[in-house]
Short mmCIF file of C-alpha atoms in Angstrom, two decimals:
data_model
loop_
_atom_site.label_atom_id
_atom_site.label_comp_id
_atom_site.label_asym_id
_atom_site.label_seq_id
_atom_site.Cartn_x
_atom_site.Cartn_y
_atom_site.Cartn_z
CA MET S 1 -25.31 24.58 -33.35
CA PRO S 2 -27.58 21.54 -32.81
CA ARG S 3 -24.79 19.31 -34.09
CA VAL S 4 -22.29 20.91 -31.68
CA ARG S 5 -24.71 20.40 -28.79
CA SER S 6 -25.15 16.77 -29.80
CA LEU S 7 -21.41 16.22 -29.85
CA VAL S 8 -21.00 17.85 -26.45
CA LEU S 9 -23.82 15.74 -25.03
CA ALA S 10 -22.35 12.57 -26.51
CA GLY S 11 -18.98 13.41 -25.01
CA PHE S 12 -20.52 14.08 -21.61
CA LEU S 13 -22.45 10.81 -21.69
CA GLY S 14 -19.31 8.96 -22.69
CA VAL S 15 -17.34 10.37 -19.78
CA ALA S 16 -20.23 9.61 -17.41
CA ALA S 17 -20.39 6.02 -18.65
CA VAL S 18 -16.66 5.54 -18.14
CA GLN S 19 -16.82 6.93 -14.61
CA ALA S 20 -19.88 4.81 -13.80
CA ARG S 21 -17.96 1.71 -14.83
CA ARG S 22 -14.97 2.84 -12.76
CA LEU S 23 -17.19 3.24 -9.70
CA TRP S 24 -18.78 -0.17 -10.30
CA LEU S 25 -15.33 -1.71 -10.44
CA ALA S 26 -14.47 -0.02 -7.15
CA THR S 27 -17.42 -1.71 -5.42
CA THR S 28 -16.20 -5.17 -6.43
CA MET S 29 -12.51 -4.67 -5.68
CA GLU S 30 -12.46 -5.25 -1.94
CA PRO S 31 -13.77 -8.86 -1.90
CA ASP S 32 -12.00 -9.75 -5.14
CA HIS S 33 -8.65 -8.47 -3.95
CA ALA S 34 -8.97 -10.15 -0.55
CA ALA S 35 -9.77 -13.46 -2.23
CA TYR S 36 -6.76 -13.13 -4.53
CA TRP S 37 -4.37 -12.59 -1.64
CA ARG S 38 -5.83 -15.51 0.33
CA ARG S 39 -5.17 -17.77 -2.65
CA ARG S 40 -1.71 -16.38 -3.20
CA GLY S 41 -0.81 -16.85 0.47
CA ARG S 42 -1.35 -20.58 0.04
CA SER S 43 1.08 -20.77 -2.89
CA PRO S 44 4.59 -22.06 -2.11
CA GLY S 45 7.70 -19.95 -2.45
CA ASP S 46 11.41 -19.87 -1.72
CA VAL S 47 11.14 -16.68 0.34
CA LEU S 48 8.32 -15.39 2.53
CA LEU S 49 7.07 -11.82 2.21
CA VAL S 50 4.57 -10.63 4.82
CA ALA S 51 2.69 -7.41 4.06
CA LEU S 52 1.02 -5.50 6.89
CA GLY S 53 -1.22 -2.49 6.54
CA ASP S 54 -4.39 -1.29 4.89
CA SER S 55 -6.06 -1.15 1.49
CA LEU S 56 -2.82 -0.02 -0.14
CA ALA S 57 -1.28 -3.41 0.67
CA GLN S 58 -4.33 -5.06 -0.88
CA GLY S 59 -4.01 -2.91 -4.00
CA LEU S 60 -7.44 -1.31 -3.86
CA GLY S 61 -7.78 1.04 -6.80
CA ALA S 62 -5.85 -1.21 -9.20
CA VAL S 63 -7.89 -3.62 -11.30
CA HIS S 64 -5.22 -6.26 -10.72
CA PRO S 65 -4.39 -6.73 -7.00
CA GLU S 66 -0.88 -7.96 -7.76
CA ARG S 67 -0.05 -4.39 -8.77
CA SER S 68 -0.26 -3.25 -5.13
CA TRP S 69 2.96 -2.29 -3.38
CA ALA S 70 3.10 -5.80 -1.92
CA GLY S 71 2.76 -7.42 -5.33
CA ARG S 72 5.26 -5.10 -6.97
CA LEU S 73 7.78 -5.71 -4.20
CA ALA S 74 7.37 -9.47 -4.61
CA ASP S 75 7.78 -9.19 -8.39
CA ALA S 76 10.96 -7.14 -8.00
CA ILE S 77 12.50 -9.68 -5.61
CA GLU S 78 11.62 -12.55 -7.92
CA ALA S 79 13.06 -10.78 -10.94
CA ARG S 80 16.25 -9.76 -9.17
CA ASP S 81 17.02 -12.94 -7.25
CA GLY S 82 15.50 -15.56 -9.54
CA ILE S 83 13.36 -17.04 -6.78
CA ARG S 84 9.68 -17.53 -6.01
CA VAL S 85 8.15 -15.33 -3.33
CA ARG S 86 5.28 -16.51 -1.17
CA VAL S 87 3.23 -13.45 -0.22
CA VAL S 88 1.15 -13.44 2.96
CA ASN S 89 -0.79 -10.20 2.65
CA LEU S 90 -2.45 -9.39 5.96
CA GLY S 91 -3.47 -5.87 4.95
CA VAL S 92 -7.11 -5.00 5.62
CA VAL S 93 -9.17 -2.23 4.06
CA GLY S 94 -9.68 0.55 6.58
CA ALA S 95 -6.99 -0.64 9.01
CA THR S 96 -5.27 1.82 11.33
CA ALA S 97 -1.99 1.32 13.18
CA ALA S 98 -3.99 0.14 16.20
CA ASP S 99 -5.76 -2.45 14.02
CA VAL S 100 -2.49 -3.77 12.61
CA LEU S 101 -1.10 -4.08 16.13
CA ALA S 102 -4.19 -5.85 17.48
CA ASP S 103 -5.26 -8.01 14.55
CA GLN S 104 -2.47 -8.47 12.01
CA LEU S 105 0.71 -8.73 14.03
CA PRO S 106 -0.55 -11.72 16.10
CA VAL S 107 -1.17 -13.80 12.95
CA VAL S 108 2.14 -13.14 11.19
CA PRO S 109 3.61 -16.57 10.34
CA PRO S 110 6.26 -17.56 12.93
CA GLU S 111 8.88 -18.10 10.22
CA ALA S 112 8.79 -14.36 9.51
CA PHE S 113 10.61 -13.94 12.83
CA SER S 114 12.83 -17.02 12.70
CA ASP S 115 13.85 -17.25 9.02
CA PRO S 116 16.55 -14.70 8.15
CA THR S 117 15.48 -14.71 4.50
CA ALA S 118 11.89 -13.67 5.27
CA ILE S 119 10.78 -10.10 4.62
CA VAL S 120 8.20 -8.15 6.59
CA ALA S 121 6.86 -4.86 5.20
CA LEU S 122 4.50 -2.38 6.84
CA ALA S 123 2.65 0.67 5.53
CA VAL S 124 -0.09 2.17 7.69
CA GLY S 125 -1.36 5.63 8.51
CA THR S 126 -3.73 6.74 5.78
CA ASN S 127 -6.78 5.67 7.77
CA ASP S 128 -5.33 7.15 10.94
CA ALA S 129 -5.17 10.46 9.06
CA ALA S 130 -8.67 10.07 7.64
CA GLN S 131 -10.09 9.24 11.09
CA ASP S 132 -8.11 12.03 12.79
CA VAL S 133 -6.41 9.62 15.19
CA PRO S 134 -4.43 11.71 17.72
CA VAL S 135 -0.76 11.97 16.86
CA ASP S 136 0.30 10.58 20.24
CA ASP S 137 -1.93 7.53 19.78
CA TYR S 138 -0.48 6.86 16.34
CA ARG S 139 3.05 7.24 17.68
CA ARG S 140 2.33 4.81 20.53
CA ASP S 141 0.81 2.17 18.25
CA LEU S 142 3.43 2.47 15.53
CA ASP S 143 6.23 2.33 18.09
CA ALA S 144 4.75 -0.85 19.55
CA LEU S 145 4.51 -2.33 16.05
CA CYS S 146 8.07 -1.44 15.18
CA SER S 147 9.39 -2.87 18.42
CA ALA S 148 7.80 -6.22 17.51
CA LEU S 149 9.01 -6.40 13.91
CA PRO S 150 12.05 -8.47 12.97
CA ALA S 151 15.32 -6.77 12.06
CA GLY S 152 15.39 -5.74 8.42
CA ALA S 153 11.64 -5.08 8.23
CA LEU S 154 10.53 -2.35 5.82
CA VAL S 155 8.44 0.39 7.43
CA ALA S 156 6.89 3.17 5.38
CA ASP S 157 5.87 6.67 6.29
CA VAL S 158 2.43 7.93 5.21
CA PRO S 159 1.87 8.66 1.52
CA ASP S 160 0.99 12.13 0.32
CA LEU S 161 -2.81 12.26 0.65
CA GLN S 162 -2.95 15.06 -1.92
CA ARG S 163 -5.55 17.48 -0.60
CA GLY S 164 -7.10 19.34 2.29
CA VAL S 165 -7.04 18.68 6.00
CA VAL S 166 -6.47 14.93 5.52
CA ARG S 167 -3.23 15.72 3.70
CA GLU S 168 -2.11 17.92 6.59
CA ARG S 169 -2.87 15.17 9.10
CA GLY S 170 -1.06 12.65 6.92
CA MET S 171 2.03 14.84 6.79
CA ARG S 172 2.09 15.06 10.58
CA LEU S 173 1.76 11.29 10.94
CA SER S 174 4.36 10.76 8.23
CA ALA S 175 6.88 12.81 10.21
CA VAL S 176 6.08 10.70 13.29
CA ALA S 177 6.62 7.50 11.30
CA ARG S 178 10.04 8.68 10.15
CA GLU S 179 10.99 9.54 13.74
CA VAL S 180 9.87 6.15 15.06
CA VAL S 181 11.77 4.24 12.37
CA ALA S 182 14.88 6.41 12.72
CA ALA S 183 15.04 5.43 16.38
CA ARG S 184 15.31 1.79 15.32
CA PRO S 185 18.31 1.41 13.00
CA GLU S 186 17.58 -2.29 12.53
CA LEU S 187 14.52 -1.33 10.44
CA ARG S 188 14.48 -0.06 6.85
CA PRO S 189 12.58 3.21 6.19
CA VAL S 190 10.40 3.44 3.08
CA ALA S 191 9.89 6.99 1.79
CA LEU S 192 6.29 6.79 0.60
CA GLU S 193 5.45 10.43 1.20
CA ALA S 194 8.25 11.59 -1.08
CA ALA S 195 7.40 8.95 -3.68
CA THR S 196 3.75 9.97 -3.92
CA HIS S 197 3.96 13.75 -4.23
CA ARG S 198 1.75 15.08 -7.02
CA ILE S 199 -0.04 11.91 -8.05
CA ARG S 200 -1.54 12.61 -11.48
CA VAL S 201 -5.18 12.03 -12.36
CA TRP S 202 -4.21 9.17 -14.67
CA GLU S 203 -2.53 7.46 -11.70
CA ALA S 204 -5.75 7.42 -9.63
CA GLY S 205 -8.07 4.46 -9.23
CA PRO S 206 -11.80 4.42 -10.02
CA ASP S 207 -12.75 5.76 -6.57
CA LEU S 208 -10.23 8.61 -6.97
CA ALA S 209 -9.04 7.86 -3.42
CA HIS S 210 -6.58 5.06 -4.19
CA PRO S 211 -3.89 4.78 -6.87
CA ASN S 212 -4.45 2.61 -9.92
CA GLY S 213 -1.87 0.20 -11.30
CA ARG S 214 0.20 3.10 -12.66
CA GLY S 215 0.05 4.92 -9.34
CA TYR S 216 1.20 1.84 -7.45
CA ARG S 217 4.42 1.93 -9.44
CA ARG S 218 5.48 4.79 -7.18
CA TYR S 219 4.78 2.70 -4.09
CA GLY S 220 6.58 -0.32 -5.48
CA ARG S 221 9.67 1.70 -6.38
CA ALA S 222 9.84 3.14 -2.86
CA PHE S 223 9.72 -0.30 -1.25
CA VAL S 224 12.26 -1.74 -3.66
CA ALA S 225 14.61 1.19 -3.03
CA ALA S 226 14.33 0.61 0.72
CA LEU S 227 15.12 -3.07 0.27
CA GLY S 228 18.35 -2.01 -1.42
CA GLU S 229 20.83 -4.67 -2.38
CA ARG S 230 19.33 -7.33 -0.13
CA THR S 231 19.51 -10.67 -1.93
CA GLY S 232 17.45 -12.76 0.46
CA SER S 233 20.51 -14.46 1.91
CA SER S 234 20.61 -12.34 5.06
CA ARG S 235 19.05 -9.39 6.84
CA ALA S 236 22.26 -7.40 6.66
#
């Protein structure tokens, strides 16, 4: 019996050590990821991709920020079209739709609106759900955002937030997002809620609130599917 207890204790300590390291990684991700995207935004490219949103655009939860939905979308475009993508990731941890409208939209590079090969992608709503932003406020802010985006922009609904009252709020906001985008046929809807149903534990990041690199595959696939057969030559 003492040997069994020792093995159980060793196993428990091992799991605790792994989780402690995961939590430590989570505390360093925000500044590290933001710095990565600032550097990457200065790199040249044949096509511009502008990402708007929150920590999911930054890739929080993944050890490597390029595995965020923004990074995976850029990788897919590069692989498909044989071009280099310059990514300007304006996503901010904790941002709501109101924050994107007030702080991110005004600093989108002008060529995102004038260059027909540029791509703008937006995913916001998780923090609105977490902060219990009224549905009407979210609708107003998202509608204002969508009215300002260029034709062909990708706009996501809210991912499945997995549990409890926050999940219920997210589902309500997700339905609003789909309604807002459906009213604007020039935009491309991204089905994040459907793509993120039943996230598995091995797809969760160290804080258990964000996906890890595996989990972000779901997000990337949803954005790529919404982009469809676009080759970068036009917004059609």
